[in-house]
Tab-separated table of C-alpha atoms in Angstrom:
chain	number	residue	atom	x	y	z
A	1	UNK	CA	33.988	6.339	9.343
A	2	UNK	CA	32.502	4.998	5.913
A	3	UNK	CA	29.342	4.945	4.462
A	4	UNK	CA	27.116	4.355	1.262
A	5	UNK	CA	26.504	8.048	-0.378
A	6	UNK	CA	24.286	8.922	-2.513
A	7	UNK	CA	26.412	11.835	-4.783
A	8	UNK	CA	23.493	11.800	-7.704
A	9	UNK	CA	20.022	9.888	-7.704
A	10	UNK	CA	20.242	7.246	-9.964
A	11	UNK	CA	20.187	3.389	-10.399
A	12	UNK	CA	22.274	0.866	-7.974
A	13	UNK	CA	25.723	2.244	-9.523
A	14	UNK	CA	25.042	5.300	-7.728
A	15	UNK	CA	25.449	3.976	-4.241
A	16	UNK	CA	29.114	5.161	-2.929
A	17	UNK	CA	31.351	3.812	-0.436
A	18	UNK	CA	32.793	7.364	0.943
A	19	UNK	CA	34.847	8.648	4.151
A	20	UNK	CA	32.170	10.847	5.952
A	21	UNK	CA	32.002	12.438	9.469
A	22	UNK	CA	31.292	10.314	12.399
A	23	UNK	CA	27.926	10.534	13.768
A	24	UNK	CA	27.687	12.338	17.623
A	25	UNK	CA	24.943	10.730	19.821
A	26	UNK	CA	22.360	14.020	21.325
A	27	UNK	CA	20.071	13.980	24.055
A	28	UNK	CA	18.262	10.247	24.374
A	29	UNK	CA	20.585	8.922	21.739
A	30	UNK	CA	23.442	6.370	21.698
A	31	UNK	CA	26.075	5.635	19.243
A	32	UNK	CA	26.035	2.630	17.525
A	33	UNK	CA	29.090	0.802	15.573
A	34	UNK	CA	27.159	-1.021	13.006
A	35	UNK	CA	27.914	-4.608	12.136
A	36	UNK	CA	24.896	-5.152	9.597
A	37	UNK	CA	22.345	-3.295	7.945
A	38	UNK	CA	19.535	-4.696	5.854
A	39	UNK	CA	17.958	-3.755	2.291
A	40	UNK	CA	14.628	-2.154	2.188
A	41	UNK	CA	12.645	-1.160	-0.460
A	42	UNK	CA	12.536	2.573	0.974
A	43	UNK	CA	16.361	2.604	0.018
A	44	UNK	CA	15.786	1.870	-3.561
A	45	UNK	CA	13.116	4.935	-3.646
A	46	UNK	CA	15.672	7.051	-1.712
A	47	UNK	CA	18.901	5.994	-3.897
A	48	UNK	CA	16.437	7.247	-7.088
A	49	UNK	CA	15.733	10.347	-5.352
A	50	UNK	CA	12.006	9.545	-4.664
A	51	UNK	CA	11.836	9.047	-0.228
A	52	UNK	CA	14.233	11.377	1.202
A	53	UNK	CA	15.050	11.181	5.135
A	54	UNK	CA	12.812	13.137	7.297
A	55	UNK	CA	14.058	16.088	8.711
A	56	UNK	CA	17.073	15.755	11.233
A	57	UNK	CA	17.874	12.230	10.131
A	58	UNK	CA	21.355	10.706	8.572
A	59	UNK	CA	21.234	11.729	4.538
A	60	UNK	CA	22.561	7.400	4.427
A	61	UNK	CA	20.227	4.863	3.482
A	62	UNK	CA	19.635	2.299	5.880
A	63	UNK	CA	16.472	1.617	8.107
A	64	UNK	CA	17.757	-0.819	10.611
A	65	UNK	CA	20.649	-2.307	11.637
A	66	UNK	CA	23.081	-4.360	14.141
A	67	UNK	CA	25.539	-3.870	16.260
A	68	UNK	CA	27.183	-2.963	19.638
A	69	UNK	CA	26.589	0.174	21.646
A	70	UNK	CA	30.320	2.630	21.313
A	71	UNK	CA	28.699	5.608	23.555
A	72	UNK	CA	25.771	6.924	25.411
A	73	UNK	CA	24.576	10.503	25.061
A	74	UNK	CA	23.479	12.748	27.730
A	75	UNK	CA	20.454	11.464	29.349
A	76	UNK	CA	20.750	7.775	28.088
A	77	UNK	CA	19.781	5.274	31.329
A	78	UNK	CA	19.110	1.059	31.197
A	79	UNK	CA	21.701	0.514	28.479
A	80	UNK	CA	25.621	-0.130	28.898
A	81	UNK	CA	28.368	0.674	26.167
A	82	UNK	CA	29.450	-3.034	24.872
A	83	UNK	CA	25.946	-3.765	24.987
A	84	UNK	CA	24.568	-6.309	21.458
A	85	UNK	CA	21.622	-3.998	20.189
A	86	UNK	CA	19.471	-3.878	17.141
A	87	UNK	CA	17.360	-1.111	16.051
A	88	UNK	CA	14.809	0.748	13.697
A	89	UNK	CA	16.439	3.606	12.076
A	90	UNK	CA	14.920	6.909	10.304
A	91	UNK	CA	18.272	6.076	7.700
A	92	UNK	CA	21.882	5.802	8.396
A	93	UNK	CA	21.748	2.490	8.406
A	94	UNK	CA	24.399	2.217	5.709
A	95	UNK	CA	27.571	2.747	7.696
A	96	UNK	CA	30.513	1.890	10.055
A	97	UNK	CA	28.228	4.263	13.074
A	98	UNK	CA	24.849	5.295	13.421
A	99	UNK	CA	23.203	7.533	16.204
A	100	UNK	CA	19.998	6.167	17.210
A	101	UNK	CA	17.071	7.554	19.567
A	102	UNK	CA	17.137	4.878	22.529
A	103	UNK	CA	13.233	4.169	22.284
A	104	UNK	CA	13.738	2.356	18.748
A	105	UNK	CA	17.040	0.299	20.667
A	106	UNK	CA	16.403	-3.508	20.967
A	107	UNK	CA	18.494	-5.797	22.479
A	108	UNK	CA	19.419	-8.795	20.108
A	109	UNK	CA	16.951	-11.925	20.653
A	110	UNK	CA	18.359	-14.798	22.596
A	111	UNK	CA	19.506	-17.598	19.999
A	112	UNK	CA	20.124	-15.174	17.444
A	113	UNK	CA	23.404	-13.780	16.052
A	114	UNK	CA	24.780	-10.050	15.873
A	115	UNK	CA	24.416	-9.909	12.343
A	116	UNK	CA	21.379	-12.031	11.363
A	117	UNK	CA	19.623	-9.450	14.198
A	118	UNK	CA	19.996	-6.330	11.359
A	119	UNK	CA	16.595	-8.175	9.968
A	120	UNK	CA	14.378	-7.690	12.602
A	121	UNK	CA	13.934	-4.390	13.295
A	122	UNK	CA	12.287	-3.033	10.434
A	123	UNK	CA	10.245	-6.132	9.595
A	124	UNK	CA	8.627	-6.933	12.901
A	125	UNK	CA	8.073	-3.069	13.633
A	126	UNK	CA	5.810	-3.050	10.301
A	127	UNK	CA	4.214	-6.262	10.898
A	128	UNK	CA	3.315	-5.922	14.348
A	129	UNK	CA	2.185	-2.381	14.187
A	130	UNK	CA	-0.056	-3.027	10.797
A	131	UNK	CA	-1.420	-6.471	11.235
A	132	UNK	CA	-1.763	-6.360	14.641
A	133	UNK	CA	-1.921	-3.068	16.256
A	134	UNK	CA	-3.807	-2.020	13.325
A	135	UNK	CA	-6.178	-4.162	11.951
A	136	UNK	CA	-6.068	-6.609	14.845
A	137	UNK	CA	-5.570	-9.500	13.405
A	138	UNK	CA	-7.255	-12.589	15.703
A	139	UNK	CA	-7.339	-16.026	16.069
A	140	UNK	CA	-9.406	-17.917	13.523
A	141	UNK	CA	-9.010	-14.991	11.146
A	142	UNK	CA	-7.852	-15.349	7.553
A	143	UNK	CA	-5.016	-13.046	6.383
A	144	UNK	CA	-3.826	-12.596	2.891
A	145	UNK	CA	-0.245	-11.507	2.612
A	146	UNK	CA	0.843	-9.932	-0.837
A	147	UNK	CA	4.436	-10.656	-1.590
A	148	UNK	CA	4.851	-13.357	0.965
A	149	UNK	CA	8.261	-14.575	0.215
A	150	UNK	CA	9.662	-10.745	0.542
A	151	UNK	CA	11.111	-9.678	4.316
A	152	UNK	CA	7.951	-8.135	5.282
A	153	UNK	CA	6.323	-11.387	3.966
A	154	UNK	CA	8.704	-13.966	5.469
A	155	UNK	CA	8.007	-12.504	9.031
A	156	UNK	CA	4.141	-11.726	8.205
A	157	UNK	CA	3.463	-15.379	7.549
A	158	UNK	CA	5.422	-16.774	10.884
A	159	UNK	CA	3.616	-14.173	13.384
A	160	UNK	CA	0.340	-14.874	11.836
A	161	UNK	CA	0.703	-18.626	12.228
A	162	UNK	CA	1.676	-18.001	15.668
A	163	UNK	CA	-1.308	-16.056	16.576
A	164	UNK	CA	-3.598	-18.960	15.141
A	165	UNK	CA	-4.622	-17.057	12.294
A	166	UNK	CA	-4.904	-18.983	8.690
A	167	UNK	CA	-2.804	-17.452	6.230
A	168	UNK	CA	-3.071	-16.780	2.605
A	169	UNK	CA	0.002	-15.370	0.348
A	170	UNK	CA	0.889	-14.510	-3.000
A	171	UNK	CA	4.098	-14.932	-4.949
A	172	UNK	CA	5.400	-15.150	-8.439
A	173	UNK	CA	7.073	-18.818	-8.815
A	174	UNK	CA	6.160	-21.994	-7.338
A	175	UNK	CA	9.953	-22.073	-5.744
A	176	UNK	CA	8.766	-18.806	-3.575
A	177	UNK	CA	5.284	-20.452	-2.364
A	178	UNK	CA	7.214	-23.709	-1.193
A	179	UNK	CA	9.110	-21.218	1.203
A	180	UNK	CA	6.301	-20.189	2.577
A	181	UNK	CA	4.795	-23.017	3.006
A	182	UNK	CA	7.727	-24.196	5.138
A	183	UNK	CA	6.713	-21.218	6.977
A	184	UNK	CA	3.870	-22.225	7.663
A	185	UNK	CA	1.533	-20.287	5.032
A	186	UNK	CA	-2.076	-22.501	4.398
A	187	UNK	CA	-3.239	-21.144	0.975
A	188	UNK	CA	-0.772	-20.891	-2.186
A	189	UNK	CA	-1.531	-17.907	-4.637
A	190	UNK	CA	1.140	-17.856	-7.654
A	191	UNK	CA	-0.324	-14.522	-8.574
A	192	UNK	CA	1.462	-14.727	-12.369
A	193	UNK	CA	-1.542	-17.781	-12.736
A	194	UNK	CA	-3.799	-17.630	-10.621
A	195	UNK	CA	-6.667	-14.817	-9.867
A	196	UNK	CA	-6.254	-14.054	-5.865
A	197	UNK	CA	-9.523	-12.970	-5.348
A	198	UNK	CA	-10.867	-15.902	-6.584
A	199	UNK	CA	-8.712	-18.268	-4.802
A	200	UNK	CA	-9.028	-16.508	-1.494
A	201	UNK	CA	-12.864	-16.835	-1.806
A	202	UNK	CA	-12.545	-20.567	-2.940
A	203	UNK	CA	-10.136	-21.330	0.478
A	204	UNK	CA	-12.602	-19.434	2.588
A	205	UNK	CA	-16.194	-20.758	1.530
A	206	UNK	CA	-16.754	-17.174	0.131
A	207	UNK	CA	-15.909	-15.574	3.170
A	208	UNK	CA	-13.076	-13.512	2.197
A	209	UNK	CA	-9.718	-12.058	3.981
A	210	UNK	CA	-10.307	-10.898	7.302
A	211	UNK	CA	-6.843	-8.673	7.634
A	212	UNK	CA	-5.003	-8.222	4.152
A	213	UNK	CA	-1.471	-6.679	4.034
A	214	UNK	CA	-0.302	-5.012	1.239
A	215	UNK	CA	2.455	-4.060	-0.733
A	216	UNK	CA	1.551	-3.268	-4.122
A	217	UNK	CA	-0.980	-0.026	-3.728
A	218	UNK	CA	-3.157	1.262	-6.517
A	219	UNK	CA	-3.138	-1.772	-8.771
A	220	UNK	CA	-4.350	-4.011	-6.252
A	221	UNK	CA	-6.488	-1.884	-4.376
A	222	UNK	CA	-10.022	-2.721	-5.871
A	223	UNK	CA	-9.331	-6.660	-6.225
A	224	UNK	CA	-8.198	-6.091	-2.276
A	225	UNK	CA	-11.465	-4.647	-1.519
A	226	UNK	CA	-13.530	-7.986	-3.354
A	227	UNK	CA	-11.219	-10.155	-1.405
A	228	UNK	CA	-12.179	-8.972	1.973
A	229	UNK	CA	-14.530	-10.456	4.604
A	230	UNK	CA	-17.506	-8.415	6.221
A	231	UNK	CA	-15.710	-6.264	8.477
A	232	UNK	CA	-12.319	-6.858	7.003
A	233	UNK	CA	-8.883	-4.561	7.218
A	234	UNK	CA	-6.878	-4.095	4.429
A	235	UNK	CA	-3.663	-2.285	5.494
A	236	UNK	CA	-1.287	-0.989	2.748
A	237	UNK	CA	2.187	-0.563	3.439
A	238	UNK	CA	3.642	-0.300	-0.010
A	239	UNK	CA	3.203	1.517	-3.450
A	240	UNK	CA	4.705	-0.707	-6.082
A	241	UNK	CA	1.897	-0.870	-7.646
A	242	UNK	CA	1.692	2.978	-8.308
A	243	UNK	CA	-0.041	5.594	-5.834
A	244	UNK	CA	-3.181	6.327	-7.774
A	245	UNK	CA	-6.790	4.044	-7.540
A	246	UNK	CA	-10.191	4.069	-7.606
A	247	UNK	CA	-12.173	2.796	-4.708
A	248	UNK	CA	-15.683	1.499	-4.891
A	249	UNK	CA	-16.837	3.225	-1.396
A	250	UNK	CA	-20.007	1.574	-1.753
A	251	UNK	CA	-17.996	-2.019	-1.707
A	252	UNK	CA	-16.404	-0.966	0.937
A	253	UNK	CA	-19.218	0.418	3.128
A	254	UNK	CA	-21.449	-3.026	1.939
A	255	UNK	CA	-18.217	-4.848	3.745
A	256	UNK	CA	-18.137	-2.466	6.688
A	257	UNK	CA	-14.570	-2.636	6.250
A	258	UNK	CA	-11.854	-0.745	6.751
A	259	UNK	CA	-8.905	0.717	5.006
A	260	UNK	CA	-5.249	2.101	6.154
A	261	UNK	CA	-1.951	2.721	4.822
A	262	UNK	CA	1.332	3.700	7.069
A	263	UNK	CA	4.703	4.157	7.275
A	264	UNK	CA	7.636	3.984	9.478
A	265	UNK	CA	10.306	6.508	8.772
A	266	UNK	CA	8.316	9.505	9.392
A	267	UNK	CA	6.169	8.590	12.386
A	268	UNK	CA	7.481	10.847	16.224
A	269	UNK	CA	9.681	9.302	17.819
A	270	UNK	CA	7.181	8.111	20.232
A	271	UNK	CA	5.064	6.443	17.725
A	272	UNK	CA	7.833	4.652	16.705
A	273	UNK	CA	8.897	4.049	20.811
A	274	UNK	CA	6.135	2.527	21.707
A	275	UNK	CA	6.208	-0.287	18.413
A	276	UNK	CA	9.400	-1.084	18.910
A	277	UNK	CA	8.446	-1.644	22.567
A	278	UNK	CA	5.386	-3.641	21.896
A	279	UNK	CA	7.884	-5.637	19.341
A	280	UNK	CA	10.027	-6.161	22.224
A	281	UNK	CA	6.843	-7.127	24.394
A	282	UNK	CA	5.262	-9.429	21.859
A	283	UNK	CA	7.571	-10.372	19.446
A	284	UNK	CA	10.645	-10.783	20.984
A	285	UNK	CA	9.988	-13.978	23.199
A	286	UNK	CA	8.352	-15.907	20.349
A	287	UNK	CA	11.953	-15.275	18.635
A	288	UNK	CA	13.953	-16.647	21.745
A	289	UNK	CA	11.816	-19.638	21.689
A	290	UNK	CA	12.244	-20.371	18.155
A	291	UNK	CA	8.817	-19.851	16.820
A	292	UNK	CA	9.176	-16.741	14.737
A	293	UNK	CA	13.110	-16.537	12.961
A	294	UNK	CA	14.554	-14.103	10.667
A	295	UNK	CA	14.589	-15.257	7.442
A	296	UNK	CA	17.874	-14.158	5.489
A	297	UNK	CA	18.729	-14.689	1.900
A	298	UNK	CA	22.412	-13.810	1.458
A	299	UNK	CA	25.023	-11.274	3.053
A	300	UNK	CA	26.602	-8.989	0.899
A	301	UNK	CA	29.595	-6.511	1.879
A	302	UNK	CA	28.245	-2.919	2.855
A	303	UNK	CA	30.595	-1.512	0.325
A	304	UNK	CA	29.278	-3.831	-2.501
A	305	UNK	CA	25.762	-1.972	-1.756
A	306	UNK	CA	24.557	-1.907	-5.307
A	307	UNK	CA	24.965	-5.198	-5.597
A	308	UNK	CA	22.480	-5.893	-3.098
A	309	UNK	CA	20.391	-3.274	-4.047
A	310	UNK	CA	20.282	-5.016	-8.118
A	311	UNK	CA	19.238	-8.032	-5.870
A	312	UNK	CA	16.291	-6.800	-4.233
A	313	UNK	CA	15.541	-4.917	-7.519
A	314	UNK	CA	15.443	-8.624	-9.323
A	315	UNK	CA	13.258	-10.303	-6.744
A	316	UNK	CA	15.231	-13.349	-6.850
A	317	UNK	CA	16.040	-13.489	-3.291
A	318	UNK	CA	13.502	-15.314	-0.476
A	319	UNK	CA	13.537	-13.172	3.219
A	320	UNK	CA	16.530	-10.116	3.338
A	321	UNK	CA	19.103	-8.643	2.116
A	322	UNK	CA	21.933	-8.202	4.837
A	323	UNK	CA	25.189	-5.569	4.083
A	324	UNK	CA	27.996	-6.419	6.362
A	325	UNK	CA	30.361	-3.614	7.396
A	326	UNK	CA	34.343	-4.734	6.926
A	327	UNK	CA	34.941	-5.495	10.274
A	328	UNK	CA	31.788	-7.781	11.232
């Protein structure tokens, strides 16, 4: 089969489309012949050489994809080879075949196609698990959503909506807010003008954020803190804002709030079963029925990888990335 290599760390030019042994599915796993894979921000950091896979997974990037099931390994019950699956990945994502633990398989939503599926896994897994297993996000709540036109945005805004929370984002051009307004986003923060703090406190009579999910890290981490209600959750999910900041504890503890950060990649494969089957429980039939979609910028051949990776690296795009393997 084919896949993006990595040879040497380096910027998008060092993605390679190379001839590399198939994968073989082991015990609980089932071979999948990929028909899309989408871009994550973890695949920048690994192409540079800074996130590499944990231990046992594909050396590929690639943290979800699409496709159709090609074999089962031993011990593999409730799913059929042909079968239209989905799934969250630990990497390998960026290739013709990747071998995937059956507890991170989902089938593709009714009403959606093969290919547009490769956006869900990754997305809804974070989401879900953060905003909602997490911090709990409830009804009547207010939650501020840094980045909101990214992936992890697009999907943040739609689930919170459909919850009945009220929901706050930030994004860097008034093109990007209109987006999310159409998805359904209450409070506009173009956070290139406009101080969110200050306009999350304005929208919510001084109250504050009840859940905030975040993306940027150290540099937003004591304007998160001001921005949060009594008994708020701030949840960080991303570093772009560097890994180093300085929390006010006493803030925090005046707030009787709460704060978390997580990953994916590296959680047991258990942890990582049992999101993907509260995704499945939750998520899923709000998909089917049209009131959560995947929200896709462009497609971009799997070989032409650094292409889409100068894309997401421009933050031009609105939703994800999708590479397409040759034969999809």
């Amino acid at each position: 089969m084919h896949a993006i290599t990595i040879p040497e760390p380096g910027g998008p030019e060092a993605l390679v489309w190379a001839e590399v042994p198939d994968p073989v599915p082991g015990d609980g796993e089932v071979l999948v012949e990929v028909v899309a894979s989408a871009v994550n921000r973890a695949d920048a950091l690994q192409r540079q050489g800074f996130y590499d896979p944990p231990p046992g997974a594909s050396p590929y990037p690639g943290l979800e994809c699409a496709g159709r099931i090609a074999a089962l390994g031993p011990g593999v019950t409730g799913w059929a080879v042909g079968d239209a699956v989905c799934a969250l990945l630990s990497g390998g994502g960026y290739a013709e075949k990747v071998a995937v633990p059956v507890g991170q398989l989902l089938p593709v939503p009714d009403g959606v196609e093969l290919t547009v599926a490769a956006a869900l896994p990754e997305v809804t897994a974070t989401v879900w698990s953060n905003v909602f297993l997490i911090s709990h996000l409830r009804p009547g709540e207010t939650v501020l959503i840094h980045g909101g036109s990214s992936g992890i945005g697009t999907m943040a805004i739609q689930l919170a909506k459909a919850v009945g929370a009220r929901v706050a984002v930030t994004a860097g051009s008034p093109e990007k807010l209109a987006r999310c307004a159409e998805l359904g986003a209450d409070i506009l923060i173009n956070y290139r003008e406009q101080d969110f703090v200050e306009e999350v406190r304005e929208n919510t009579a001084g109250a504050g954020a009840d859940v905030i999910l975040d993306i940027v890290g150290a540099k937003y981490l004591d304007r998160n803190v001001q921005a949060l209600a009594v008994n708020g959750r701030l949840a960080i999910i991303g570093l772009q804002g560097g890994v180093k900041g300085e929390l006010n504890l006493g803030a925090l503890l005046a707030k009787r709030a709460a704060v978390t950060a997580t990953s994916l990649r590296g959680r047991p494969l258990a942890e990582k079963a049992a999101i993907v089957a509260a995704v499945r429980e939750h998520v899923w039939p709000l998909i089917a029925d049209g009131v959560v979609r995947p929200v896709v910028d462009r497609t971009v051949p799997m070989a032409d990888a650094a292409e889409a990776h100068r894309v997401l690296e421009s933050s031009t795009h609105v939703g994800k990335v999708l590479l397409v393997t040759p034969d999809a």
